[in-house]
JSON list of C-alpha atoms in Angstrom, two decimals:
[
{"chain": "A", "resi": 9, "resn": "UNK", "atom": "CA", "xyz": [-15.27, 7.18, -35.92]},
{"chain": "A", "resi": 10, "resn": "UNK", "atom": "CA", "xyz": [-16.09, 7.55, -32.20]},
{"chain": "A", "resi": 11, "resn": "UNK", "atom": "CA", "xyz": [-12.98, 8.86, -30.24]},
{"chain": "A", "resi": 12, "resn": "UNK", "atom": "CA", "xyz": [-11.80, 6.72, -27.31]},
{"chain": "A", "resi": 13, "resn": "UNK", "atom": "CA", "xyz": [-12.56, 8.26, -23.76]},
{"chain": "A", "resi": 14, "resn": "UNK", "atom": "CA", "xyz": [-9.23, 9.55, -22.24]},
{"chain": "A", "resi": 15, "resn": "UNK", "atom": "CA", "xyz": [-8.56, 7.67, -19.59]},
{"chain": "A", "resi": 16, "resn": "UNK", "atom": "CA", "xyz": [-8.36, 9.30, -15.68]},
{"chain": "A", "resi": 17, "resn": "UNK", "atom": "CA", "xyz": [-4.71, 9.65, -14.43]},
{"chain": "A", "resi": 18, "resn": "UNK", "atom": "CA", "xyz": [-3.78, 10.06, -10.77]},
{"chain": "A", "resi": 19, "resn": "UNK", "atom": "CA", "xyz": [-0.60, 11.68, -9.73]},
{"chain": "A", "resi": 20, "resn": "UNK", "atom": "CA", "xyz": [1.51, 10.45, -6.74]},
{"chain": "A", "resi": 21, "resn": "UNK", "atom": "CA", "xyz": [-0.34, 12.03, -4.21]},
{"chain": "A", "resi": 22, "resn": "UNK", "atom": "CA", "xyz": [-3.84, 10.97, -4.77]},
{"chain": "A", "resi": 23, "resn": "UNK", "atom": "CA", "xyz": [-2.64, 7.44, -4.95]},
{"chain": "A", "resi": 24, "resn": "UNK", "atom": "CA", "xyz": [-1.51, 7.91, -1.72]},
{"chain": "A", "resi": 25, "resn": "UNK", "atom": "CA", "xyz": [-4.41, 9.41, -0.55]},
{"chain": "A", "resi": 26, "resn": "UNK", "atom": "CA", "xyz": [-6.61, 6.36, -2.01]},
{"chain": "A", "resi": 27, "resn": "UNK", "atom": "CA", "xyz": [-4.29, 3.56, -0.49]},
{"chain": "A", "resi": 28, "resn": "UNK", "atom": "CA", "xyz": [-4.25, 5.19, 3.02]},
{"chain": "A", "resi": 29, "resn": "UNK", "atom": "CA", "xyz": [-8.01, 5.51, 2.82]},
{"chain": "A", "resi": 30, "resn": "UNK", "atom": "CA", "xyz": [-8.45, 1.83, 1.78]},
{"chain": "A", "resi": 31, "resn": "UNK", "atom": "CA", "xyz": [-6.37, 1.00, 4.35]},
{"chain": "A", "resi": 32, "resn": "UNK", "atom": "CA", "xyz": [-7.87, 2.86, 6.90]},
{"chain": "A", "resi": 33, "resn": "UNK", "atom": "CA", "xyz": [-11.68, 1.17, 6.10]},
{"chain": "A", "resi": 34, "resn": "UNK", "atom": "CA", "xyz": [-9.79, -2.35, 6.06]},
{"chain": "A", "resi": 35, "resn": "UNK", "atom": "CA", "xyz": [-8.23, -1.83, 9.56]},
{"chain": "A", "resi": 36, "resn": "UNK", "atom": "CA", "xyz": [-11.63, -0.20, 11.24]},
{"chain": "A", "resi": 37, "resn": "UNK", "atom": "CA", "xyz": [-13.43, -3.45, 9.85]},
{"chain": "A", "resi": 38, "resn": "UNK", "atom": "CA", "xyz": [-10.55, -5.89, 11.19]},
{"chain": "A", "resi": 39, "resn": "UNK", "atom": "CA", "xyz": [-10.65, -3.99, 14.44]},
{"chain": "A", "resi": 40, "resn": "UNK", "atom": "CA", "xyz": [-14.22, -2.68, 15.19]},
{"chain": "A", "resi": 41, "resn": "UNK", "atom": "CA", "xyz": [-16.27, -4.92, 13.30]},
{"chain": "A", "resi": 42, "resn": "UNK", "atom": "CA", "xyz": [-17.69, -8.87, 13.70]},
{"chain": "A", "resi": 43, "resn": "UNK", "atom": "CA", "xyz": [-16.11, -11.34, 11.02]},
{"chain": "A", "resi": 44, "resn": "UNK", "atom": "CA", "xyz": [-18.72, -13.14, 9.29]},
{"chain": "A", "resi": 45, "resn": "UNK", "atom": "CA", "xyz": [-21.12, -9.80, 8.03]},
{"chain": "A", "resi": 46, "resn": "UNK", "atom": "CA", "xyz": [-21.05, -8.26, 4.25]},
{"chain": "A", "resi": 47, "resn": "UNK", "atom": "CA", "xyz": [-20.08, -4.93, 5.35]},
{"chain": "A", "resi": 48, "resn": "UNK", "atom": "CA", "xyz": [-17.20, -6.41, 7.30]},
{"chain": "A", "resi": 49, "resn": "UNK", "atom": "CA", "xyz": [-16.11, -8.65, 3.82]},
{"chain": "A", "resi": 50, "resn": "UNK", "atom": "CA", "xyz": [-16.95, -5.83, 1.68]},
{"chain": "A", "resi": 51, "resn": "UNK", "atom": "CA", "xyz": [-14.92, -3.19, 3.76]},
{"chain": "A", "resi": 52, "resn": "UNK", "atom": "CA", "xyz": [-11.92, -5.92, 4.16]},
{"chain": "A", "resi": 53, "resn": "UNK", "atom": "CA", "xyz": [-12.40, -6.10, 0.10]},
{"chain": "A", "resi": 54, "resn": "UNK", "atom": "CA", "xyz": [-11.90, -2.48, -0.33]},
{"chain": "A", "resi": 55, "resn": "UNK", "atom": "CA", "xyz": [-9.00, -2.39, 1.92]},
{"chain": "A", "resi": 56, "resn": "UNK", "atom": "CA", "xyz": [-7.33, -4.64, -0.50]},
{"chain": "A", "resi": 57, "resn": "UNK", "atom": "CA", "xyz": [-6.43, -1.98, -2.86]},
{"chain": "A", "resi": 58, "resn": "UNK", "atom": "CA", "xyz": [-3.83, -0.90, -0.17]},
{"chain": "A", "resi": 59, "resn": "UNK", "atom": "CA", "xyz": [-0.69, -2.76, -0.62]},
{"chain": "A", "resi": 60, "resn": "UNK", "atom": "CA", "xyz": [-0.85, -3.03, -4.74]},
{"chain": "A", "resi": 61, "resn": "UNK", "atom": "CA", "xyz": [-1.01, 1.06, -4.88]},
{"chain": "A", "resi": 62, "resn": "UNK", "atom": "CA", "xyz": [1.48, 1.27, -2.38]},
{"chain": "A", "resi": 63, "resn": "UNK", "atom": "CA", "xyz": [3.81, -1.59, -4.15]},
{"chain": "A", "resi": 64, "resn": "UNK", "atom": "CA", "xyz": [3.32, 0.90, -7.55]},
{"chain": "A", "resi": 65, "resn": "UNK", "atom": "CA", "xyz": [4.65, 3.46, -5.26]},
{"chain": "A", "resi": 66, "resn": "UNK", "atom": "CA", "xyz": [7.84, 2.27, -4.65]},
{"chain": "A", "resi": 67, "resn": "UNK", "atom": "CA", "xyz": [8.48, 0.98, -8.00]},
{"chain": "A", "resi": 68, "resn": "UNK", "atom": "CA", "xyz": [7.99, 4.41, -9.09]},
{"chain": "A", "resi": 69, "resn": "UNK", "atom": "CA", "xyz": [10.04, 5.59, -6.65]},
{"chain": "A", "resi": 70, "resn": "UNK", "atom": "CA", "xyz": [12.71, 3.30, -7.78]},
{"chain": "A", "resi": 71, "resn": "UNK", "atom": "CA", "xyz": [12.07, 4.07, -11.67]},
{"chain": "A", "resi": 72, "resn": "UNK", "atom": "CA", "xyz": [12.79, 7.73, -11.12]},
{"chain": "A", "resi": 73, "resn": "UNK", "atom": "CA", "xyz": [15.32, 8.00, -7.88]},
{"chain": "A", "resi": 74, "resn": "UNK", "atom": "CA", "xyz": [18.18, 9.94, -9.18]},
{"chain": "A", "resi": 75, "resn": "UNK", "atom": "CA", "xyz": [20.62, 7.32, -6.62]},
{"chain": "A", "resi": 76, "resn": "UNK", "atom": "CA", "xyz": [18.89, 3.76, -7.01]},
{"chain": "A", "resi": 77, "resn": "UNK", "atom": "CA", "xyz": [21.31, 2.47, -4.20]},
{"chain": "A", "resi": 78, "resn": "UNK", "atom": "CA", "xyz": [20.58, 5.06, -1.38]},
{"chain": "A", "resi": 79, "resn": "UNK", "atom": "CA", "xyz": [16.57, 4.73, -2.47]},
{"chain": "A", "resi": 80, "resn": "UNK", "atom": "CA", "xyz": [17.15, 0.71, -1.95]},
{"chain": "A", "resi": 81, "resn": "UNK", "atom": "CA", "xyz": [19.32, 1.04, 1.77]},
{"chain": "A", "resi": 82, "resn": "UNK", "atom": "CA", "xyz": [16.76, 3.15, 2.65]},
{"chain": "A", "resi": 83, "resn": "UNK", "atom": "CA", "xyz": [14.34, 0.36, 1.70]},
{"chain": "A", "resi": 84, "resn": "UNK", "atom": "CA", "xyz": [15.55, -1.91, 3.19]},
{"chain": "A", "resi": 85, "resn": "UNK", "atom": "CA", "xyz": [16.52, -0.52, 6.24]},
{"chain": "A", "resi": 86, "resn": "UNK", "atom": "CA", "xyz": [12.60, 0.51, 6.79]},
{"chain": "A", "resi": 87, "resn": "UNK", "atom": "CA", "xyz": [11.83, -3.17, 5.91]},
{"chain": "A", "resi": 88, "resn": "UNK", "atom": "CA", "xyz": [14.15, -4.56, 8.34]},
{"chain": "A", "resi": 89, "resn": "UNK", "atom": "CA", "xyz": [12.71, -2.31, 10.97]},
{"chain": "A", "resi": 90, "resn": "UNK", "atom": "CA", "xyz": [9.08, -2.93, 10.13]},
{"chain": "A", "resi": 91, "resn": "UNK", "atom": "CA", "xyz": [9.21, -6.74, 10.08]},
{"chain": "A", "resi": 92, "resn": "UNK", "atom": "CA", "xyz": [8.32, -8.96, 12.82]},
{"chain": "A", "resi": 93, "resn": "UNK", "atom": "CA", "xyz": [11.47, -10.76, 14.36]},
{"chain": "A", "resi": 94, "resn": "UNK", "atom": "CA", "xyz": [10.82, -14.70, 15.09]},
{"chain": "A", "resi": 95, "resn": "UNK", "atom": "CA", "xyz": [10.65, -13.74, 18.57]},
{"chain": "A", "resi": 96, "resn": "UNK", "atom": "CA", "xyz": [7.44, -12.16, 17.90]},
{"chain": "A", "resi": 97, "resn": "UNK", "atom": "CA", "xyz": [6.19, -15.08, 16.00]},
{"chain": "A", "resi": 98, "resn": "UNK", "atom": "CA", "xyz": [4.03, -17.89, 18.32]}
]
């Protein structure tokens, strides 16, 4: 029987590290590049990985807070703060 190949794990970190570097590549082809070209689709593709790894993230965060309520003020406080207000919206 042929043993199953062990599968790569990433800690915290490096999923950070990954999601801010996909990020990064999606915003310099947004910003710097012309719409329309494969590297421009390929490097907005890429920069798609972003928001799921960072959406694991807090769910882990979440999972393994020692005070779930202070972890979800906190939250939401940051979301509040981040959003756009309908004043900003045309």
């Amino acid at each position: 029987m042929i043993g199953l190949a062990k599968i790569p794990t990433f800690s915290g970190s490096v999923l950070k590290i990954i999601a801010i570097v996909s990020m990064v590549i999606d915003h310099c082809a947004y910003f710097l590049m012309n719409d329309g070209t494969l590297l421009y689709d390929t490097m907005r593709c890429v920069g798609r990985i972003a928001f799921p790894v960072f959406a694991f993230l807090v769910v882990e965060g979440f999972a393994y807070t020692h005070n779930r309520k202070r972890y979800f003020t906190q939250f939401l406080v940051c979301l509040l703060y981040t959003s756009p207000s309908p004043r900003d919206v045309e």
